[in-house]
Short mmCIF file of C-alpha atoms in Angstrom, two decimals:
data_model
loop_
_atom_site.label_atom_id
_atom_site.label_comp_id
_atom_site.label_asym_id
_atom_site.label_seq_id
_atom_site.Cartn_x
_atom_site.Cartn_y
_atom_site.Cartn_z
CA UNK A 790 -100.76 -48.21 3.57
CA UNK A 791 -104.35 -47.27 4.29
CA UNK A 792 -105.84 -46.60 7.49
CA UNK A 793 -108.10 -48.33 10.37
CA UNK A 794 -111.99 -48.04 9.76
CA UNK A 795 -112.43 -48.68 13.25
CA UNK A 796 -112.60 -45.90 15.98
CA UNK A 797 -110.30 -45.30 18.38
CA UNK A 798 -110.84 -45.66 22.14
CA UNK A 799 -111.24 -42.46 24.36
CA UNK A 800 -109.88 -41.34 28.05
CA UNK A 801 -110.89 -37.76 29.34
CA UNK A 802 -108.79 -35.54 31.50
CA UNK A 803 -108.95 -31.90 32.11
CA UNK A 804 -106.80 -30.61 29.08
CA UNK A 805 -108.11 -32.93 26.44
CA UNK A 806 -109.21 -36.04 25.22
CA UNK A 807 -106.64 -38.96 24.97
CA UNK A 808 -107.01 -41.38 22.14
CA UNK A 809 -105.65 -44.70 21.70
CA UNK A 810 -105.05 -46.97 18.88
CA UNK A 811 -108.11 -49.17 17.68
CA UNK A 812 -105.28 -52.13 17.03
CA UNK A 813 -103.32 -52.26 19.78
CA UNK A 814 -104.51 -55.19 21.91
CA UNK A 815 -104.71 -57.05 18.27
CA UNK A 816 -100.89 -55.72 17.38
CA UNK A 817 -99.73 -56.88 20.99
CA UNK A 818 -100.97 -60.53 20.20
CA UNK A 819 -99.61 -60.86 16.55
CA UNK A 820 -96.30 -59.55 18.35
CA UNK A 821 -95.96 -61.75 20.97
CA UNK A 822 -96.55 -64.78 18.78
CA UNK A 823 -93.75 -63.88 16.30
CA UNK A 824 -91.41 -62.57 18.19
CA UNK A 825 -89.79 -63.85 21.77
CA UNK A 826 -88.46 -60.24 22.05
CA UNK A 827 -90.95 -58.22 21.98
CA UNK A 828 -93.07 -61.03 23.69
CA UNK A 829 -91.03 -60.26 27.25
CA UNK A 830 -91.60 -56.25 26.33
CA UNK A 831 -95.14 -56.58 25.65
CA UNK A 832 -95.52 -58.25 29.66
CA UNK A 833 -93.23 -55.58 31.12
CA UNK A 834 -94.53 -52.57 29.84
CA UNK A 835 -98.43 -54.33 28.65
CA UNK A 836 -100.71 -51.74 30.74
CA UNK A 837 -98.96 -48.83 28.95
CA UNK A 838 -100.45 -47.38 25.54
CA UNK A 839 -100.15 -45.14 22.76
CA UNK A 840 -101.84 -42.11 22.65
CA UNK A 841 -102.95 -38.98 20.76
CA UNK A 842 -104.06 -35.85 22.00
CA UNK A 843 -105.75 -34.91 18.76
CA UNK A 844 -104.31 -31.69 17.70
CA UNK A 845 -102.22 -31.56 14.45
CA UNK A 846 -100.35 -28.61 15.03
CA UNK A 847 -99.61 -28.82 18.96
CA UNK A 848 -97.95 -31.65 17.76
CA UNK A 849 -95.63 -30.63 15.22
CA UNK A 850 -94.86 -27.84 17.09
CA UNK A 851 -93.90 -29.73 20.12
CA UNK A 852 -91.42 -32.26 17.92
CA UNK A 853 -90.25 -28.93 16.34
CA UNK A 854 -89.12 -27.33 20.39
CA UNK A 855 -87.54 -30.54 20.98
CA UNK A 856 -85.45 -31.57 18.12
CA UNK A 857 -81.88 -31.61 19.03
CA UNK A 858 -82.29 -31.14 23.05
CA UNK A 859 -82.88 -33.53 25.98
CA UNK A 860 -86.79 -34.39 26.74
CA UNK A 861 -86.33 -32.62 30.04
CA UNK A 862 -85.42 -29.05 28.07
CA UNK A 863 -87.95 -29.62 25.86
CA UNK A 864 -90.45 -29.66 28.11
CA UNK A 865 -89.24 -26.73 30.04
CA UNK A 866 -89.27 -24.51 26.70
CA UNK A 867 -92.72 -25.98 25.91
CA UNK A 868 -93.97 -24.83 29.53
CA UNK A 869 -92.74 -21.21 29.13
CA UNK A 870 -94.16 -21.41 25.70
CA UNK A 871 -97.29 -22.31 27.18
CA UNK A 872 -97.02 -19.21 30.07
CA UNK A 873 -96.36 -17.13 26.91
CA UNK A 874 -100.02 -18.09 25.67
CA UNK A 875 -101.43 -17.29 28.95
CA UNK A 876 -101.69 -21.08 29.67
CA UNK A 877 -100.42 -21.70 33.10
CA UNK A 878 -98.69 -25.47 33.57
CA UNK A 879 -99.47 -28.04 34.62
CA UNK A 880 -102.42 -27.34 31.44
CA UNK A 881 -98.83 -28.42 29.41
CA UNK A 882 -101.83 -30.45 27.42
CA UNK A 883 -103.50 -27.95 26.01
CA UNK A 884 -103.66 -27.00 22.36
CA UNK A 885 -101.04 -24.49 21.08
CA UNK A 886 -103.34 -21.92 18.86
CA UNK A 887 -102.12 -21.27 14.95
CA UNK A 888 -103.09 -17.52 15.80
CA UNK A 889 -101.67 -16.97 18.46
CA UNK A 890 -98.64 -17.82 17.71
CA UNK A 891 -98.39 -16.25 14.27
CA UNK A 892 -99.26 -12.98 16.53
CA UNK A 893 -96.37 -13.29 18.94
CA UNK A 894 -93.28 -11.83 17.76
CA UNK A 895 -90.12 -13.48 16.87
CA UNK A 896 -88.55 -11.78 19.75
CA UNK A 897 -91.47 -12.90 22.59
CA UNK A 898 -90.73 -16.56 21.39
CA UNK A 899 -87.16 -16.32 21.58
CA UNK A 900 -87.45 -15.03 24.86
CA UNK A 901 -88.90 -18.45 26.17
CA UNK A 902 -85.39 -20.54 24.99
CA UNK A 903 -86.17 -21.36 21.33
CA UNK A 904 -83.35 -20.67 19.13
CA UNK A 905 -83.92 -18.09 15.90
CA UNK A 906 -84.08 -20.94 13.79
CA UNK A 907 -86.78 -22.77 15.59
CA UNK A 908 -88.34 -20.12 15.89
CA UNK A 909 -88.53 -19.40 12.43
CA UNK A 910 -89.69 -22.72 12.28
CA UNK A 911 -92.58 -22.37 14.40
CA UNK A 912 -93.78 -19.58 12.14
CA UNK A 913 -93.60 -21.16 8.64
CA UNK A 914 -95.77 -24.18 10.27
CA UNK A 915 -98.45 -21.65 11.67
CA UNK A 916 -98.70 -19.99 7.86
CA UNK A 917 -98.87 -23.79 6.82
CA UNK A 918 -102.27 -23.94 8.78
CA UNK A 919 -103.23 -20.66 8.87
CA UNK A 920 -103.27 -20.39 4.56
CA UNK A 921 -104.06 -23.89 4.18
CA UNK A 922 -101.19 -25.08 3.05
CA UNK A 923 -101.81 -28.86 4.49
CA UNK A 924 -104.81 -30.57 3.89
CA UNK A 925 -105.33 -31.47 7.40
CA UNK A 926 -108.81 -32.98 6.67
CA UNK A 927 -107.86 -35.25 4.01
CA UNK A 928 -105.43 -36.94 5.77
CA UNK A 929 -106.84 -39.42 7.13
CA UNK A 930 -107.39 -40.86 3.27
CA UNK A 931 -104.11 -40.03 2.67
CA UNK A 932 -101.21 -42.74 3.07
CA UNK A 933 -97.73 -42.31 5.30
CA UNK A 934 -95.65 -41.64 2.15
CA UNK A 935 -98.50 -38.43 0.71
CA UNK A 936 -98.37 -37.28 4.34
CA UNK A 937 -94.65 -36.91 4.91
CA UNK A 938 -94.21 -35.39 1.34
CA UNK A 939 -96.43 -33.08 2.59
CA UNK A 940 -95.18 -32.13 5.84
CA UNK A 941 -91.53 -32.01 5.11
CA UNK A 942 -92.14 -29.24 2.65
CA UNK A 943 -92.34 -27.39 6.16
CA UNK A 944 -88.97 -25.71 7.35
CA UNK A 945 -87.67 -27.62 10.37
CA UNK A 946 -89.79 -30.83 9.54
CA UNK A 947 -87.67 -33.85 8.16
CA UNK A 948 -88.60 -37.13 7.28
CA UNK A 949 -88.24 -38.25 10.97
CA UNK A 950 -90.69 -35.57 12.35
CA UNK A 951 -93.02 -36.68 9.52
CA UNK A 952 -92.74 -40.25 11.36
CA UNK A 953 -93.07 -39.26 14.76
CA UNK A 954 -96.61 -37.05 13.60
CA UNK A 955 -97.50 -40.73 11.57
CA UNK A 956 -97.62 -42.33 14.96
CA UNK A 957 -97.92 -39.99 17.61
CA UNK A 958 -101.03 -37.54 15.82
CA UNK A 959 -102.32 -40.31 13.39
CA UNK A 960 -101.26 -43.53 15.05
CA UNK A 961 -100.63 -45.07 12.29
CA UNK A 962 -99.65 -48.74 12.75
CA UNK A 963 -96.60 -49.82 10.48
CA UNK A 964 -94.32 -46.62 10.80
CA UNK A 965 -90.52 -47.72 11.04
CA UNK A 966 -88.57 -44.38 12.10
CA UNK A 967 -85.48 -45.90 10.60
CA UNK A 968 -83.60 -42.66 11.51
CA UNK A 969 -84.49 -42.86 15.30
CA UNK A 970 -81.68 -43.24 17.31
CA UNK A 971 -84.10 -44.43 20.17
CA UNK A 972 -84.98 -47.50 17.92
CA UNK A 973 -81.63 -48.56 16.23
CA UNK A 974 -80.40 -48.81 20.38
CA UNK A 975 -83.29 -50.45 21.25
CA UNK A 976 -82.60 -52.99 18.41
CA UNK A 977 -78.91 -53.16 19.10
CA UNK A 978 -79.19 -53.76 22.83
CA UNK A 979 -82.29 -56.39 22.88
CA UNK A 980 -81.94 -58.38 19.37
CA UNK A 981 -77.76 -58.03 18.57
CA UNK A 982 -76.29 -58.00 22.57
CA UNK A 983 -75.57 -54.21 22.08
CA UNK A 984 -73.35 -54.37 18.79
CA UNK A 985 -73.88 -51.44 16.21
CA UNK A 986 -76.72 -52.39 13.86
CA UNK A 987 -77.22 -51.38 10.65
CA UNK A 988 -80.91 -49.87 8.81
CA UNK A 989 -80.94 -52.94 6.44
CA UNK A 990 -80.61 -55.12 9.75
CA UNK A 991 -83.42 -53.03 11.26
CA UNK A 992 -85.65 -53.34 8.98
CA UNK A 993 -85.14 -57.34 8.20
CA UNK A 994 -86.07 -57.39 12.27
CA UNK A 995 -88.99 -55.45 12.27
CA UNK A 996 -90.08 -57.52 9.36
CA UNK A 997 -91.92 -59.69 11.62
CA UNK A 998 -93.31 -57.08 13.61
CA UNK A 999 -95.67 -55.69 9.83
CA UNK A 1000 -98.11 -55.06 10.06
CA UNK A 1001 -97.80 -53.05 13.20
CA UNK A 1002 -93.93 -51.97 13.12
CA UNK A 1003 -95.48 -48.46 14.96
CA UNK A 1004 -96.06 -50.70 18.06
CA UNK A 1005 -93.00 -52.81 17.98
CA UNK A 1006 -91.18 -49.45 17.95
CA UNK A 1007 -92.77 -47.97 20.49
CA UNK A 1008 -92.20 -51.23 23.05
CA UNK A 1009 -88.43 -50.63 21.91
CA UNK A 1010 -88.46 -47.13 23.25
CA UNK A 1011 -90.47 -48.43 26.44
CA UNK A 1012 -87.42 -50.71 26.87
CA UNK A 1013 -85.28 -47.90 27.07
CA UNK A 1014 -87.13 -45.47 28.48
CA UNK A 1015 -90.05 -46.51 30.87
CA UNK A 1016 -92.18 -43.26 30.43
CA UNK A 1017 -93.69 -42.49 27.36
CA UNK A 1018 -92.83 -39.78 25.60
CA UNK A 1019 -95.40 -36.82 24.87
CA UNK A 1020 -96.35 -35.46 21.49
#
């Protein structure tokens, strides 16, 4: 899949710029019109968006702290992280610096609730970036499946990670995270009345959604969750 010649929108706050898909007001009508679903989603949640806070590595290092714990500890580690860096909350938005971390000490970082493993994590992406290791500049040529081979080759990213940098960093529009458990119940509960659905049924759903199965996802987790989730 290639990507969008057309440049994204842009909000300002004080931590950094937000930026939101090019497509979506376009992806919202082609939804709507093939699908009664995500038709009633799209007018319950329609003011909410999308959005990117620009930084690569702040945000594979924040899907890194929260893999396998709740949003709400995630966010708390993240915070302390932050203190660690001399950034004081509620700047939670700033950018997480590849030196700085590679210069804090496995000990320092474990100190602020990430496990040994994460944190070893945390340090194999930083000498990803720091010995350019991913071609961060080329990726916007670069389609989903080049990007994700590249990025799982990092310790602690998977395949699902890759997705959730595809749409949340890059915004890509027709990422399907078929290994989300947030979209699977979101499919269950509004297309199949809550019974256990399958990937091949997942996918032959969100086959109406192409070519913008990012944003059909994303008004899935809306459905479940109100507030977005941060990247």
């Amino acid at each position: 899949m290639g990507t969008s010649s057309a440049k994204p929108s842009t909000t300002s706050d004080a931590a950094s710029v937000l930026v939101t898909p090019p497509y979506w007001d376009e992806a919202c009508k082609h939804l709507a019109k093939r699908d009664r679903v995500m038709r009633k989603l799209i007018s319950d949640h329609g003011s909410a968006r999308l959005y990117s806070r620009g930084d690569a590595f702040t945000t594979l290092a924040r899907s890194i702290v929260g893999q396998q714990i709740s949003v709400k500890a995630a966010q708390s580690v993240w915070e302390k992280l932050l203190m660690l860096f001399g950034q004081e909350p509620p700047d939670k938005r700033a950018p997480l610096s590849v030196q700085g971390l590679l210069a804090q000490s496995p000990e320092s970082l474990r100190q602020v609730g990430l496990s040994a493993r994460k944190v070893e994590y945390m340090r194999d992406l930083a000498r990803h970036f720091d010995e350019g290791q991913v071609h961060v500049g080329q990726w916007q040529q670069m389609d989903d499946e080049a990007i994700i081979e590249e990025l799982i080759d990092i310790r602690g990213i998977g395949r699902w990670t890759a997705e959730m940098f595809l749409i949340f960093h890059l915004m890509r529009p027709n990422v399907l995270p078929l290994d989300d458990l947030g979209l699977i119940k979101g499919i269950s509960l509004s297309y199949f009345s809550g019974e256990p659905v399958s990937r091949a049924e997942a996918r032959d759903i969100a086959e109406a959604w192409a070519p913008y199965r990012t944003v059909g996802t994303w008004y899935l987790w809306r459905s479940l969750d109100p507030l977005p989730v941060e990247y």
